[in-house]
Amino acid sequence: MEGPPIDLVRKELQGQSLVSNLEFHEFVKALKRNGRSIYHMAFGQSPFPAMKHAQLELKKSVSQNDYVTVHGLQEFRQAISRFHEKFDGFTVDPDNIVVSPGSKEVIYHILTAFSGDIVLLSPTWTTYEPQARITRHKIHVVPVDLNTSWKLTPEILTKAVKENCIQSPSLLILCNPDNPTGIAYTEEELKALGECLRQEKFIVLSDEIYARTHFSGQHVSLYKFYREGTIVCSGFSKWASAGGWRVGYAMFPDELSQIKNAVTTTASLTYSCAPAPMQYALTEALLQEKECEQYIQLTTKILATIADFCYRELDEVGVKVIRPQAGYYMLPDFEILRPKLEKYGVMNGKSMCINILEEANVALMAAGPSFLHPETRLTARMCFVNFDGAEALEAAYSLSDTELIKEEFIVKYCSPVIEAITALKTWVQKILAS
């Protein structure tokens, strides 16, 4: 007789599917392949092409096929250091930078190396919790809400430390600017938070992958106020539209060299190095500062104009939403519709998003458990990038210096977003009137 089945997979991975945003993205793509007309606002990928000068440099670097240094080309790390000195006003020793095939990868290696507990916000990005669980950490979840614009405050953190008996060492993952909410912390907020984190002896993994998409161009890093305890993670998938190039990095202070050395060791045992052609190409691309600056300015202006439109239209019909300050996202709260939706059996964010997809042909991603947010909340992550970024960017480059990207521009070049928000707004008005 056969014995009982043997579990060949660790319990932390049993039942774990694709990361939720990728899984839902594949579902929506399948519907579209089958002929369904859908406004896809559920996947956050830069709509723009990679910088032209970066593409040219990649063509030149395609023959670079040797393994490079595990923690990244020296010239590349020097260029990254100069880049952050220019944009963020702080300097990191290039020897304290570890380059990886994507920021997710280096975050995973940091979690693998770290010995203490992990503290996550609710809501937060979808891969932090699964990675912390897979790397066998105890996880503490700290809720934030609309009352603080989805931001962590010293008061919330201090209360959570006491109530959850969070011990040192613990590592907080802070996404700034944030996915899924689109918020960004101010200098004053980070100064106060930095003092609290120092007092509570936290280590912070500051995920700043969206820093260069800040609509004002005035991103502020926690590293400036809590340098000794902050690891900054970033990459080229968002601001440089090079997601498929798979290049990310982490920057460590001297005080956290133990973690940096462990990450470099595990990197040597796994991915060996980030792709060499991309490292050579991005090194040269970063040196062309004017081209990078113009690209950043134009793409963020387009995104800011779209974000303002989406915010205004949803706010007009009573949907609670914080005006995005960076990135591609906002987190609308549809609780105003709860009494009406419950009459149709819609009781949570997932069923609400199904209803929106069926009735308005707009795909939103429920901001429930995948984002560590309560399943019952009528919130959804909305990505406002379902437009032809290549066409929009080319048009933006043709504008004179005195011209501004205004709403007329996005009506002409980003019309799928306009149509999607109009359809969503119509759905809200229909539910309110029912």
PDB file of C-alpha atoms in Angstrom, residues 6 18 28 44 47 106 109 220 226 236 248 261 311 328-329 334 355 370 373 377 395 399 405 407 420 424 427:
ATOM      1  CA  ILE A   6       4.925  13.424   1.222  1.00  0.00           C
ATOM      2  CA  LEU A  18       2.079  34.032  -8.651  1.00  0.00           C
ATOM      3  CA  VAL A  28      -7.038  40.519 -17.829  1.00  0.00           C
ATOM      4  CA  GLY A  44       1.692  49.245 -12.784  1.00  0.00           C
ATOM      5  CA  PRO A  47       4.008  53.106 -20.203  1.00  0.00           C
ATOM      6  CA  VAL A 106      18.060  42.531  -3.575  1.00  0.00           C
ATOM      7  CA  HIS A 109      18.521  38.834  -0.245  1.00  0.00           C
ATOM      8  CA  VAL A 220      13.057  63.278   0.075  1.00  0.00           C
ATOM      9  CA  TYR A 226      18.476  58.335   9.648  1.00  0.00           C
ATOM     10  CA  PHE A 236      15.625  51.464 -13.245  1.00  0.00           C
ATOM     11  CA  GLY A 248      18.194  47.177  -9.226  1.00  0.00           C
ATOM     12  CA  ASN A 261      28.468  41.553   3.123  1.00  0.00           C
ATOM     13  CA  TYR A 311      -8.138  62.519  -8.573  1.00  0.00           C
ATOM     14  CA  TYR A 328       1.443  55.537 -11.317  1.00  0.00           C
ATOM     15  CA  TYR A 329      -1.045  54.730  -8.561  1.00  0.00           C
ATOM     16  CA  PHE A 334     -15.444  53.446  -2.388  1.00  0.00           C
ATOM     17  CA  ASN A 355     -18.705  44.262 -10.493  1.00  0.00           C
ATOM     18  CA  SER A 370      -2.629  40.902  -1.238  1.00  0.00           C
ATOM     19  CA  HIS A 373      -5.341  45.407   3.703  1.00  0.00           C
ATOM     20  CA  ARG A 377     -12.692  47.320   2.726  1.00  0.00           C
ATOM     21  CA  ALA A 395       4.687  64.573 -28.463  1.00  0.00           C
ATOM     22  CA  LEU A 399       6.800  70.943 -27.143  1.00  0.00           C
ATOM     23  CA  ILE A 405       1.647  69.626 -20.585  1.00  0.00           C
ATOM     24  CA  GLU A 407      -5.202  68.491 -19.697  1.00  0.00           C
ATOM     25  CA  ALA A 420     -11.616  54.623 -18.242  1.00  0.00           C
ATOM     26  CA  LEU A 424     -15.690  54.418 -13.651  1.00  0.00           C
ATOM     27  CA  TRP A 427     -20.540  53.445 -12.674  1.00  0.00           C
TER      28      TRP A 427
END
